[in-house]
Coordinates of C-alpha atoms in Angstrom, one line a residue:
Chain A
M1 CA -26.5 -5.1 145.2
R2 CA -25.2 -1.6 146.0
L3 CA -24.7 -2.6 149.6
L4 CA -22.6 -5.6 148.5
F5 CA -20.6 -3.4 146.2
F6 CA -19.8 -0.9 149.0
L7 CA -19.0 -3.8 151.4
I8 CA -16.5 -5.5 149.2
L9 CA -14.9 -2.4 147.6
P10 CA -12.6 -1.5 150.6
F11 CA -11.2 -5.0 150.7
S12 CA -10.4 -5.0 147.0
L13 CA -8.5 -1.7 147.4
F14 CA -6.1 -3.4 149.8
A15 CA -5.6 -6.5 147.8
E16 CA -2.1 -8.0 147.9
T17 CA 0.1 -7.8 144.8
I18 CA 3.0 -10.0 143.9
H19 CA 6.3 -8.2 143.3
V20 CA 9.0 -9.8 141.1
P21 CA 12.4 -8.2 141.0
L22 CA 13.4 -7.1 137.5
E23 CA 16.4 -8.7 135.9
A24 CA 19.2 -6.1 135.9
H25 CA 21.2 -5.7 132.7
L26 CA 23.6 -3.1 133.8
S27 CA 26.8 -1.8 132.1
Y28 CA 29.8 -1.0 134.2
R29 CA 33.0 1.0 133.6
K30 CA 35.7 -1.6 133.6
T31 CA 38.4 -0.2 135.8
Y32 CA 42.0 -1.2 136.4
V33 CA 43.8 0.0 139.5
R34 CA 47.6 0.6 139.6
C35 CA 49.0 1.0 143.1
E36 CA 52.1 -0.4 144.7
Q37 CA 50.7 -0.6 148.3
K38 CA 48.5 -3.7 148.3
E39 CA 46.4 -2.6 151.3
L40 CA 45.6 0.8 149.6
K41 CA 44.9 -1.0 146.3
N42 CA 42.4 -3.4 148.0
L43 CA 40.7 -0.5 149.8
L44 CA 40.3 1.5 146.5
C45 CA 39.0 -1.6 144.7
L46 CA 36.4 -2.0 147.4
D47 CA 35.3 1.7 147.1
L48 CA 35.1 1.5 143.3
N49 CA 33.2 -1.8 143.2
R50 CA 30.7 -0.3 145.6
N51 CA 30.0 3.0 143.8
G52 CA 27.4 1.4 141.6
F53 CA 29.1 2.2 138.2
C54 CA 32.6 0.6 138.2
R55 CA 33.9 -3.0 138.1
V56 CA 37.5 -3.5 138.9
V57 CA 39.2 -5.9 136.4
D58 CA 42.4 -7.8 136.7
S59 CA 43.8 -7.0 133.2
E60 CA 44.8 -3.6 132.1
K61 CA 44.1 -4.5 128.5
E62 CA 40.3 -4.8 129.0
A63 CA 40.1 -1.7 131.1
E64 CA 38.1 1.4 130.1
L65 CA 39.2 3.4 133.1
L66 CA 42.8 3.4 134.6
I67 CA 43.4 4.6 138.1
E68 CA 46.9 5.2 139.4
V69 CA 47.7 5.9 143.0
S70 CA 51.1 7.0 144.1
V71 CA 51.9 7.6 147.8
D72 CA 55.4 8.9 148.3
K73 CA 56.2 12.4 149.4
E74 CA 53.0 13.5 147.8
F75 CA 49.6 11.8 147.4
I76 CA 48.8 11.5 143.7
F77 CA 45.5 10.1 142.4
S78 CA 44.9 10.1 138.7
A79 CA 42.0 8.6 136.7
T80 CA 42.3 8.3 132.9
D81 CA 39.3 7.5 130.8
L82 CA 40.9 5.2 128.1
T83 CA 37.9 5.4 125.8
N84 CA 37.8 9.2 125.8
P85 CA 40.9 11.2 126.4
K86 CA 39.9 12.6 129.8
K87 CA 42.0 12.7 132.8
L88 CA 41.3 13.6 136.4
Q89 CA 44.3 14.2 138.6
L90 CA 44.5 15.1 142.3
R91 CA 47.8 16.0 143.9
Q92 CA 47.8 16.6 147.6
P93 CA 50.3 16.7 150.4
L94 CA 50.5 13.4 152.1
Q95 CA 48.2 13.3 155.2
T96 CA 48.6 11.1 158.3
D97 CA 45.4 9.3 157.4
V98 CA 46.2 8.1 153.9
K99 CA 43.1 5.7 153.9
K100 CA 40.8 8.7 154.5
Q101 CA 42.6 10.6 151.7
L102 CA 42.1 7.6 149.3
H103 CA 38.3 7.4 150.2
Q104 CA 37.9 11.1 149.5
C105 CA 39.5 10.7 146.1
A106 CA 37.2 7.7 145.3
D107 CA 34.3 10.0 146.3
K108 CA 35.5 12.8 144.0
L109 CA 35.9 10.4 141.2
S110 CA 32.3 9.2 141.7
L111 CA 31.0 12.7 141.5
E112 CA 33.1 13.7 138.5
L113 CA 32.5 10.7 136.3
F114 CA 29.0 9.5 137.4
G115 CA 27.4 12.6 138.9
K116 CA 26.9 10.9 142.3
T117 CA 28.7 12.1 145.4
G118 CA 30.7 9.2 146.8
I119 CA 30.0 7.6 150.1
S120 CA 33.3 5.9 150.8
S121 CA 34.6 8.5 153.2
K122 CA 31.4 8.7 155.2
K123 CA 31.1 7.1 158.6
I124 CA 28.2 4.9 159.7
L125 CA 27.1 4.8 163.3
C126 CA 25.2 1.8 164.8
T127 CA 24.2 0.7 168.2
S128 CA 25.4 -2.7 169.4
R129 CA 24.4 -4.9 172.3
T130 CA 26.2 -7.8 174.0
A131 CA 25.1 -9.7 177.1
Q132 CA 25.7 -6.8 179.5
K133 CA 26.9 -3.8 177.5
H134 CA 25.4 -1.4 175.0
A135 CA 27.6 0.6 172.7
V136 CA 27.7 3.2 169.9
V137 CA 30.0 1.9 167.2
C138 CA 31.4 3.8 164.3
W139 CA 32.0 2.0 161.0
D140 CA 33.9 3.1 157.9
S141 CA 33.1 1.9 154.4
S142 CA 35.9 -0.8 154.4
G143 CA 34.2 -2.5 157.3
S144 CA 36.6 -1.5 160.1
K145 CA 34.9 -0.2 163.3
K146 CA 35.6 1.7 166.5
T147 CA 33.5 1.6 169.6
L148 CA 32.8 5.2 170.6
W149 CA 30.7 4.8 173.8
T150 CA 29.9 1.9 176.1
Q151 CA 27.4 1.7 178.9
N152 CA 25.3 -0.7 180.9
S153 CA 22.0 0.7 179.9
L154 CA 20.3 0.7 176.6
L155 CA 21.3 2.9 173.6
V156 CA 19.1 3.2 170.6
T157 CA 18.4 5.2 167.4
P158 CA 21.6 7.3 166.8
K159 CA 21.2 10.1 164.3
F160 CA 24.0 12.0 162.6
L161 CA 23.6 15.8 162.4
P162 CA 24.0 16.7 158.7
H163 CA 27.5 18.1 157.7
S164 CA 28.7 17.5 161.3
A165 CA 30.6 15.0 163.4
L166 CA 27.9 15.4 166.1
F167 CA 25.1 12.8 166.5
F168 CA 22.0 12.3 168.7
V169 CA 21.5 9.0 170.5
V170 CA 18.8 7.9 172.9
S171 CA 20.2 6.7 176.1
Y172 CA 18.6 4.9 179.1
T173 CA 21.2 6.0 181.6
E174 CA 18.6 8.0 183.6
G175 CA 16.0 5.3 183.5
A176 CA 13.5 6.6 180.9
P177 CA 15.0 7.1 177.4
K178 CA 16.4 10.6 176.9
I179 CA 17.9 12.3 173.8
C180 CA 21.6 13.0 174.2
L181 CA 24.1 14.7 171.9
S182 CA 27.6 13.3 171.3
S183 CA 30.4 13.4 168.7
I184 CA 32.4 10.9 166.8
L185 CA 35.5 13.0 167.7
E186 CA 34.9 13.3 171.4
P187 CA 33.4 10.6 173.6
S188 CA 31.0 12.5 175.8
M189 CA 27.2 12.8 176.1
R190 CA 25.0 15.6 177.1
R191 CA 21.2 15.7 177.4
V192 CA 19.4 17.7 174.7
T193 CA 15.9 18.2 176.0
Y194 CA 14.6 18.4 179.5
L195 CA 11.0 17.3 178.9
E196 CA 9.8 14.5 181.2
G197 CA 8.9 11.0 180.1
N198 CA 10.2 8.9 177.3
Q199 CA 12.0 10.7 174.5
L200 CA 12.6 8.7 171.4
M201 CA 13.7 8.8 167.7
P202 CA 15.2 12.2 167.3
T203 CA 15.7 13.7 163.9
I204 CA 17.0 17.1 162.7
T205 CA 16.6 19.5 159.7
Q206 CA 19.4 19.9 157.1
K207 CA 19.8 23.5 158.4
L208 CA 20.4 22.1 161.9
N209 CA 17.8 24.6 163.3
R210 CA 15.0 22.3 164.4
I211 CA 14.6 18.8 165.9
A212 CA 11.7 16.5 165.9
F213 CA 11.1 13.6 168.3
I214 CA 8.5 11.4 169.9
C215 CA 7.8 12.1 173.6
D216 CA 5.1 11.0 176.1
A217 CA 5.4 13.9 178.5
S218 CA 1.6 14.4 178.1
G219 CA 0.8 10.7 178.6
R220 CA 0.6 10.0 174.9
E221 CA 3.3 9.2 172.4
D222 CA 3.2 12.5 170.5
L223 CA 5.3 14.2 167.8
Y224 CA 7.2 17.2 169.1
I225 CA 9.4 19.8 167.4
Q226 CA 11.8 22.2 169.0
D227 CA 14.2 24.9 167.9
F228 CA 17.8 23.8 168.1
S229 CA 21.3 24.9 167.5
P230 CA 24.4 22.6 167.8
A231 CA 26.2 25.2 169.9
N232 CA 23.5 26.1 172.3
G233 CA 21.2 23.1 172.3
V234 CA 17.4 23.4 172.3
Q235 CA 15.8 26.9 172.3
N236 CA 12.3 28.0 173.1
K237 CA 9.7 25.6 174.2
A238 CA 9.0 22.2 172.6
L239 CA 5.8 22.2 170.5
C240 CA 3.6 19.1 170.5
L241 CA 2.8 19.0 166.8
F242 CA 0.5 16.0 166.6
S243 CA -1.3 14.0 169.2
K244 CA -4.2 11.6 168.9
K245 CA -6.0 9.5 171.3
N246 CA -5.3 5.7 171.1
C247 CA -2.7 5.9 168.5
T248 CA 1.1 5.8 168.3
Q249 CA 3.4 8.0 166.4
A250 CA 7.0 7.0 165.6
S251 CA 10.2 7.7 163.5
P252 CA 9.8 11.3 162.2
T253 CA 12.0 12.4 159.3
F254 CA 12.3 15.9 157.9
H255 CA 12.1 17.0 154.3
P256 CA 15.4 18.8 153.4
D257 CA 13.5 22.2 153.6
G258 CA 12.6 21.4 157.2
E259 CA 8.9 22.4 156.6
K260 CA 7.5 18.9 156.2
I261 CA 7.8 15.7 158.3
A262 CA 7.1 12.1 157.3
L263 CA 6.3 9.8 160.2
V264 CA 4.7 6.6 161.2
S265 CA 1.3 6.6 162.7
N266 CA -1.3 3.9 163.4
K267 CA -4.1 6.3 163.5
D268 CA -6.0 4.5 160.7
G269 CA -5.3 0.9 161.8
S270 CA -2.0 -0.6 160.8
A271 CA 1.1 1.5 161.0
R272 CA 1.7 3.6 157.8
I273 CA 3.7 6.5 156.7
Y274 CA 2.0 9.9 156.7
L275 CA 3.1 13.3 155.5
L276 CA 2.6 16.3 157.7
D277 CA 3.2 19.9 156.5
I278 CA 4.2 21.9 159.6
E279 CA 2.9 25.2 158.5
K280 CA -0.4 23.8 157.0
L281 CA -0.9 21.7 160.2
R282 CA -1.1 24.9 162.2
S283 CA -4.0 26.2 160.1
T284 CA -5.9 23.2 158.7
G285 CA -4.4 20.1 160.2
N286 CA -3.9 18.2 157.0
F287 CA -2.2 14.9 157.4
T288 CA -1.6 12.9 154.1
L289 CA -1.3 9.2 153.8
L290 CA 1.8 8.3 151.7
T291 CA 2.1 4.5 151.7
K292 CA -1.0 2.6 150.5
K293 CA 0.5 -0.6 149.2
N294 CA 1.6 -2.4 152.3
R295 CA 0.9 -2.8 156.0
E296 CA 3.2 -2.3 159.0
N297 CA 5.1 0.5 157.3
T298 CA 7.9 1.8 159.6
S299 CA 11.2 3.7 159.8
P300 CA 10.8 6.3 157.0
D301 CA 13.9 8.2 155.9
W302 CA 13.6 11.2 153.6
S303 CA 16.4 11.5 150.9
P304 CA 18.7 14.5 151.1
D305 CA 17.4 15.6 147.6
G306 CA 13.9 15.5 148.9
S307 CA 12.5 13.3 146.1
K308 CA 12.2 9.9 147.8
I309 CA 11.4 8.2 151.1
L310 CA 12.8 4.9 152.2
Y311 CA 10.8 2.8 154.6
S312 CA 10.4 -0.8 155.9
A313 CA 7.1 -2.6 155.1
M314 CA 5.7 -6.0 155.8
T315 CA 5.7 -7.8 152.5
S316 CA 4.3 -11.3 152.3
G317 CA 5.3 -12.0 155.9
T318 CA 8.8 -10.4 155.7
R319 CA 9.7 -6.8 156.4
Q320 CA 11.4 -5.5 153.2
I321 CA 12.8 -2.1 152.3
W322 CA 10.6 0.0 150.0
M323 CA 10.9 3.4 148.5
I324 CA 8.2 5.9 147.6
D325 CA 9.0 8.2 144.7
L326 CA 7.4 11.5 145.7
D327 CA 7.3 12.7 142.0
T328 CA 5.3 9.8 140.7
H329 CA 3.9 8.5 144.1
E330 CA 5.0 5.1 143.1
E331 CA 5.9 2.6 145.8
I332 CA 8.9 0.5 144.8
Q333 CA 10.2 -2.6 146.5
L334 CA 14.0 -2.6 146.9
T335 CA 14.9 -5.8 148.8
F336 CA 13.5 -9.3 148.2
D337 CA 15.7 -11.8 150.1
H338 CA 14.7 -13.5 153.4
G339 CA 15.1 -11.9 156.8
H340 CA 13.3 -8.8 158.2
K341 CA 15.0 -5.6 157.2
E342 CA 14.5 -2.3 159.1
N343 CA 15.8 1.2 159.6
P344 CA 16.8 2.2 156.1
V345 CA 18.9 5.3 155.9
W346 CA 20.0 7.3 152.8
G347 CA 23.6 8.2 152.0
I348 CA 24.5 11.8 151.1
N349 CA 24.0 11.1 147.4
S350 CA 20.3 9.9 147.7
F351 CA 21.5 6.9 145.7
H352 CA 23.1 4.6 148.2
F353 CA 21.4 3.5 151.4
I354 CA 22.0 1.3 154.4
Y355 CA 19.7 -0.8 156.6
N356 CA 19.9 -3.6 159.1
R357 CA 18.7 -7.1 158.7
C358 CA 17.4 -8.8 161.8
L359 CA 18.5 -12.3 162.8
Q360 CA 17.3 -14.0 166.0
T361 CA 20.6 -13.3 167.9
H362 CA 21.7 -10.0 166.3
A363 CA 21.3 -7.6 163.4
E364 CA 23.5 -7.2 160.4
L365 CA 24.4 -4.0 158.5
Y366 CA 23.8 -3.9 154.7
M367 CA 24.4 -1.3 151.9
M368 CA 22.6 -1.1 148.6
N369 CA 22.3 1.4 145.7
L370 CA 19.3 2.2 143.5
R371 CA 21.1 1.1 140.3
E372 CA 22.3 -2.4 141.2
K373 CA 19.8 -3.1 144.0
K374 CA 22.2 -5.8 145.3
P375 CA 22.7 -6.0 149.1
I376 CA 26.3 -5.8 150.3
K377 CA 26.9 -6.9 153.8
L378 CA 29.1 -4.5 155.8
S379 CA 29.2 -6.0 159.3
G380 CA 30.5 -9.3 160.5
D381 CA 29.0 -11.4 163.2
E382 CA 28.6 -8.5 165.6
D383 CA 25.4 -6.7 166.3
A384 CA 24.8 -3.6 164.2
R385 CA 21.4 -1.9 164.6
F386 CA 19.8 1.5 164.0
P387 CA 22.3 2.7 161.4
T388 CA 22.8 6.4 160.6
W389 CA 25.1 7.7 157.8
E390 CA 27.3 10.8 158.0
Q391 CA 26.0 13.5 155.5
Chain B
M1 CA -24.8 -4.5 135.9
K2 CA -25.4 -7.8 137.8
K3 CA -22.6 -9.4 135.8
M4 CA -20.3 -6.6 136.7
V5 CA -21.1 -6.8 140.4
F6 CA -20.7 -10.6 140.3
I7 CA -17.3 -10.4 138.6
L8 CA -16.2 -7.7 141.1
A9 CA -17.4 -9.8 144.0
L10 CA -15.6 -12.9 142.7
S11 CA -12.3 -11.0 142.1
T12 CA -12.5 -9.4 145.6
I13 CA -13.0 -12.8 147.2
F14 CA -10.0 -14.2 145.4
A15 CA -7.9 -11.1 146.3
S16 CA -9.1 -11.3 150.0
C17 CA -8.1 -15.0 150.2
Q18 CA -4.5 -13.9 149.5
R19 CA -4.4 -12.2 152.8
S20 CA -4.0 -13.5 156.3
S21 CA -6.8 -13.2 158.8
R22 CA -4.8 -10.6 160.7
E23 CA -4.3 -8.5 157.5
V24 CA -8.0 -8.7 156.8
W25 CA -8.8 -7.5 160.4
E26 CA -6.3 -4.6 160.1
D27 CA -7.9 -3.5 156.8
T28 CA -11.4 -3.8 158.3
K29 CA -10.3 -1.6 161.2
T30 CA -8.8 0.9 158.7
C31 CA -12.0 0.9 156.6
G32 CA -14.1 1.3 159.8
R33 CA -12.1 4.4 160.8
Y34 CA -12.5 5.9 157.3
V35 CA -16.3 5.3 157.4
N36 CA -16.5 6.8 160.8
R37 CA -14.5 9.8 159.6
G38 CA -16.8 10.1 156.5
V39 CA -19.9 10.1 158.7
K40 CA -18.4 12.8 161.0
S41 CA -17.5 15.0 158.0
L42 CA -21.1 14.9 156.9
A43 CA -21.9 16.4 160.2
G44 CA -19.3 19.1 159.7
R45 CA -16.7 17.6 161.9
H46 CA -13.5 17.1 160.0
Q47 CA -10.8 14.8 161.3
D48 CA -7.3 16.1 161.8
G49 CA -8.6 19.6 161.5
Q50 CA -9.3 22.6 163.6
L51 CA -6.1 22.6 165.5
A52 CA -5.4 25.1 168.2
Y53 CA -2.6 25.8 170.6
I54 CA -3.2 25.6 174.3
K55 CA -0.5 26.0 176.9
H56 CA 0.6 23.0 178.9
P57 CA 0.1 23.6 182.6
D58 CA 3.6 22.6 183.5
D59 CA 4.8 25.4 181.1
S60 CA 7.6 23.2 179.7
F61 CA 6.0 22.8 176.2
L62 CA 3.2 24.1 174.1
Y63 CA 0.4 21.7 173.2
L64 CA -1.2 21.6 169.7
T65 CA -4.4 19.8 170.0
E66 CA -7.1 18.6 167.7
G67 CA -10.8 19.5 167.6
D68 CA -11.9 16.0 166.6
D69 CA -13.0 12.9 168.5
S70 CA -9.7 12.6 170.4
D71 CA -10.8 15.7 172.4
I72 CA -7.6 16.3 174.3
S73 CA -8.6 18.8 177.0
F74 CA -6.5 21.0 179.1
E75 CA -7.6 19.0 182.2
E76 CA -6.7 15.7 180.6
V77 CA -3.2 16.9 179.8
E78 CA -2.9 18.1 183.3
S79 CA -4.0 14.9 184.9
N80 CA -1.7 12.8 182.7
S81 CA 1.3 15.0 183.1
F82 CA 4.1 14.2 185.5
S83 CA 4.1 16.3 188.5
T84 CA 7.1 14.7 190.2
K85 CA 10.8 14.9 189.4
E86 CA 11.8 11.7 187.6
I87 CA 13.7 9.2 189.7
S88 CA 16.4 7.1 188.1
S89 CA 15.2 3.6 187.4
Q90 CA 18.4 2.3 189.1
N91 CA 16.8 3.0 192.4
F92 CA 13.8 0.8 191.7
V93 CA 13.8 -2.9 192.4
T94 CA 11.9 -5.9 191.0
P95 CA 9.1 -6.7 193.5
T96 CA 9.7 -9.9 195.5
N97 CA 7.8 -12.2 197.9
E98 CA 4.4 -10.8 198.7
L99 CA 5.0 -7.7 196.5
A100 CA 5.6 -10.0 193.5
A101 CA 2.1 -11.3 193.9
I102 CA 0.7 -7.8 193.9
F103 CA 2.7 -6.3 191.1
S104 CA 2.3 -9.1 188.6
N105 CA 2.7 -8.4 184.9
I106 CA -0.1 -7.0 182.7
H107 CA -0.3 -8.9 179.4
F108 CA -1.4 -7.5 176.0
D109 CA -2.6 -8.8 172.7
T110 CA -0.4 -8.4 169.6
D111 CA 0.0 -4.8 168.5
S112 CA -2.5 -3.8 171.2
Y113 CA -2.4 -1.6 174.3
V114 CA -5.9 -2.4 175.6
I115 CA -6.0 -3.7 179.1
K116 CA -8.5 -6.5 179.2
G117 CA -9.2 -9.9 180.7
E118 CA -10.0 -10.9 184.3
E119 CA -6.4 -11.7 185.1
N120 CA -5.1 -8.3 184.1
L121 CA -8.0 -6.5 185.9
T122 CA -7.5 -8.4 189.1
A123 CA -3.8 -7.4 189.0
I124 CA -4.7 -3.8 188.4
R125 CA -7.1 -3.9 191.4
K126 CA -4.4 -5.3 193.7
I127 CA -1.9 -2.6 192.5
V128 CA -4.5 0.2 193.0
S129 CA -5.3 -1.1 196.5
Y130 CA -1.6 -1.3 197.5
L131 CA -0.6 2.1 196.1
S132 CA -3.5 3.8 197.7
S133 CA -2.5 2.3 201.1
H134 CA 1.2 3.0 200.6
P135 CA 1.5 6.6 199.4
L136 CA 5.3 6.6 199.7
C137 CA 5.6 3.7 197.2
I138 CA 6.6 4.8 193.7
V139 CA 6.3 2.5 190.7
T140 CA 8.0 2.5 187.4
I141 CA 5.8 0.9 184.7
E142 CA 7.9 -0.7 182.0
G143 CA 6.3 -1.2 178.6
H144 CA 7.6 -4.3 176.6
T145 CA 6.7 -5.9 173.3
D146 CA 7.4 -9.2 171.7
E147 CA 10.3 -9.7 169.3
R148 CA 8.3 -9.7 166.1
G149 CA 7.6 -6.1 165.4
P150 CA 10.2 -3.5 164.1
A151 CA 12.6 -2.3 166.8
A152 CA 11.9 1.4 166.4
Y153 CA 8.1 1.2 166.2
N154 CA 8.2 -1.2 169.2
L155 CA 9.8 1.5 171.3
A156 CA 6.8 3.7 170.7
L157 CA 4.4 0.8 171.3
G158 CA 6.1 -0.1 174.6
A159 CA 5.6 3.5 175.7
R160 CA 1.9 3.2 174.6
R161 CA 1.5 0.1 176.8
A162 CA 3.2 1.7 179.8
N163 CA 1.1 4.8 179.5
A164 CA -2.1 2.7 179.0
I165 CA -1.4 1.1 182.4
K166 CA -0.5 4.4 183.9
T167 CA -3.7 6.1 182.7
F168 CA -5.7 3.1 184.0
L169 CA -4.2 3.5 187.5
L170 CA -4.7 7.3 187.4
E171 CA -8.3 6.8 186.5
R172 CA -8.7 4.5 189.6
G173 CA -7.4 7.1 191.9
V174 CA -3.6 6.4 192.1
S175 CA -1.6 9.6 192.6
P176 CA 0.4 10.7 189.6
D177 CA 3.3 11.3 192.0
Q178 CA 3.5 7.5 192.5
L179 CA 3.9 6.6 188.8
Q180 CA 6.5 6.9 186.1
S181 CA 6.9 4.9 182.8
I182 CA 9.7 3.6 180.6
S183 CA 9.5 1.9 177.2
Y184 CA 11.9 -0.9 176.4
G185 CA 10.2 -2.0 173.2
K186 CA 11.5 -5.5 172.4
E187 CA 14.9 -4.9 174.0
N188 CA 14.3 -6.7 177.4
P189 CA 12.4 -9.9 176.8
C190 CA 11.5 -11.9 180.0
V191 CA 11.4 -15.2 178.0
E192 CA 13.9 -16.0 175.3
G193 CA 11.8 -18.4 173.1
H194 CA 10.6 -17.7 169.6
N195 CA 7.0 -19.1 169.8
E196 CA 3.5 -17.9 170.7
I197 CA 3.9 -18.7 174.4
S198 CA 7.1 -16.7 174.7
W199 CA 5.6 -13.8 172.7
R200 CA 2.6 -13.6 174.9
E201 CA 4.8 -13.5 178.0
N202 CA 6.9 -10.7 176.5
R203 CA 4.0 -8.5 175.5
R204 CA 3.8 -7.0 179.0
G205 CA 3.7 -4.1 181.4
Q206 CA 6.1 -4.8 184.2
F207 CA 6.5 -3.0 187.5
K208 CA 9.6 -1.9 189.5
V209 CA 9.0 -0.4 193.0
L210 CA 10.7 2.1 195.2
H211 CA 9.6 2.7 198.8
S212 CA 10.7 6.3 199.5
S213 CA 11.1 7.5 203.0

C-alpha cells in the first residue's frame, strides 16, 4: 500500500488544472479630448485608451476627464478632472517632434492620475526576417516603425539597456552568434564579449554594471556573468555561474538589485524557471524552482519593481503568457486565446507588457496590461519577434 | 486507511489521464531526478552544492563548477574548449558529391540531444574516419530544431545538439582544431512542412566543411 502511495504521489502533484479567465468588471475614467489637429488627437486617444484606466468618449457631456491640447507657438497640455476640481497643466516650448512631446504628456498624465508611469513614449525593438534579410526594427506606441539595421545573417534577442538608447542584439555576422551593442540613435554594431563559441540571450542589471548571457565556450550551454559598463564594454573575466552536464540553460533575467537571476533550465526534466542567488550560489549553490504549475516554461522577464516574473508556458497544448507573483508565489495565467505566445517583456511601469504571438509564417507583436488583460495587436502583417521595451 | 489510499489512487488516475503521454514521461523524468537526488543526499552528496572556482585553461573566463554528479573536471573543460581561432561560417560550404554522403545529417528525437540509432552512428563513423585522414578539413556543426518549441529556448537546444555531436567526435579522436559549432535553433529549417516528417528532418545536426591549405 505504501509503495503504491509513493508511486502515485508524484503524478498527482503535477496534475493538470483548468484555468478559466475571470470576467472583468472594470471602471474607466471617461475622457474627452479637445484638439484641433486631427492626427495629434487620434494619437492621444490611442495613448489614453491603452493606459488601462481611460476610455475616450465622443461626447463632452458624459466625460469625467477633459483633456485639451493646443499646439501653436507653445505646446499646452491640460487635463481637468470634471468630477473633482483638479487640473494638470503642462506648458512647454514647441519641439520639433510634437508627437513625442504628446506621448510624454500622456505618460505624465498616467503617472499623476493613476500612479502608473506611462509607456506611450517608450520605444519597442523587435527583430524581423524576410526571405533573405534580417533586421532590427524600432516601433513606437502608435504602431509606426523604423528599420534600424539590416543584414543577411540572423539577428535575434535584442535587449534594451535600462534608461538608455543602447541595446544588445545577438548577431550571426561572424558565423556563430555573438553579442553586439548598438543604439537606436546611431546605426552601428560592436561586439561586446570576446569569448569563443555561441553567445546567446544577453541581459543586463538596472545599474548597467553586469551582464548575464548563455555561452558554450566550455562545450556546454552555461550561464555566464561579466562586469560591464556602457562606455568601456566588458571588464574583468567572464564568470561561468552555472553549468550542469546534460542540461540546457536559457534566457537569464536579473532582479532589479542585480544580485539574483531567474533563468530557464531543464535540469529536472522539462524546462522550468529557476531562481539563482548569485552571492549564495558562490557559497552553497542553492537553485530554487519557481514555476511548478506548467511544463515547457521559457523566456522569463523580471519586472522593474522586482515583484513579478513573466514567462511563457505550455498550457493545454498552447504556449500562453503566465506571471509568477513573488510575494504570494502564485502563478497566474494572463493570456487565453489561441496561438503560441512567447518572449513576454515588462514595460517600465511593471503593469504593461508586450509579447509576440507566433503564426506559421511570421510573429505578431501584442501589448497587454495587468488590469484589463486584453491583448492589443501592435504590429501589422510584418514579422516582429523577440520584443524588448525601452525602460 | 485503505479507503483513503483507494480514493487517492482513483483521483490520481483521473488526474493523470488529463495529461498527454509526453507530459507523463516528462513528469516521470522529473520525479526520477528528484528521487536520484534524494538518494544521493542520504549519502551526503547534495545536488547543486559545493561549488568551487577553478580557472579555465585558456584564461579567458573563470569556471564555477559543481561537486555533484556532473563532475566537470579541469581536464574535461580543457578537452572541450576551442583551441583554434574561430573561422567565419561564410568560408564554409555545404558538402557536395562524395562529401555529401560522408557528412550526412544527424537526427534527434524531440527535445533531445542524444545521438542514437544505427543511421546516426554510421554517419558519425564516416565523419570520424574522414576527418582523421584529412587533418586540414575543418567542420562547422550546425544545431537545428523543429518549429514547435519556443524560439529562444530552441537557440540553446540547437547549441546543445551541435555540442553533443562535437563531443561525440572529440571522444572518437577528432582534433578540436577541426571542429566548431553554431546554433540556429528553429531559424533555418531544411524542410518547410508542418508535420511529423518535416519536424524529424529539421531536428538535425548539419555539417559545413572548409578545406584549409
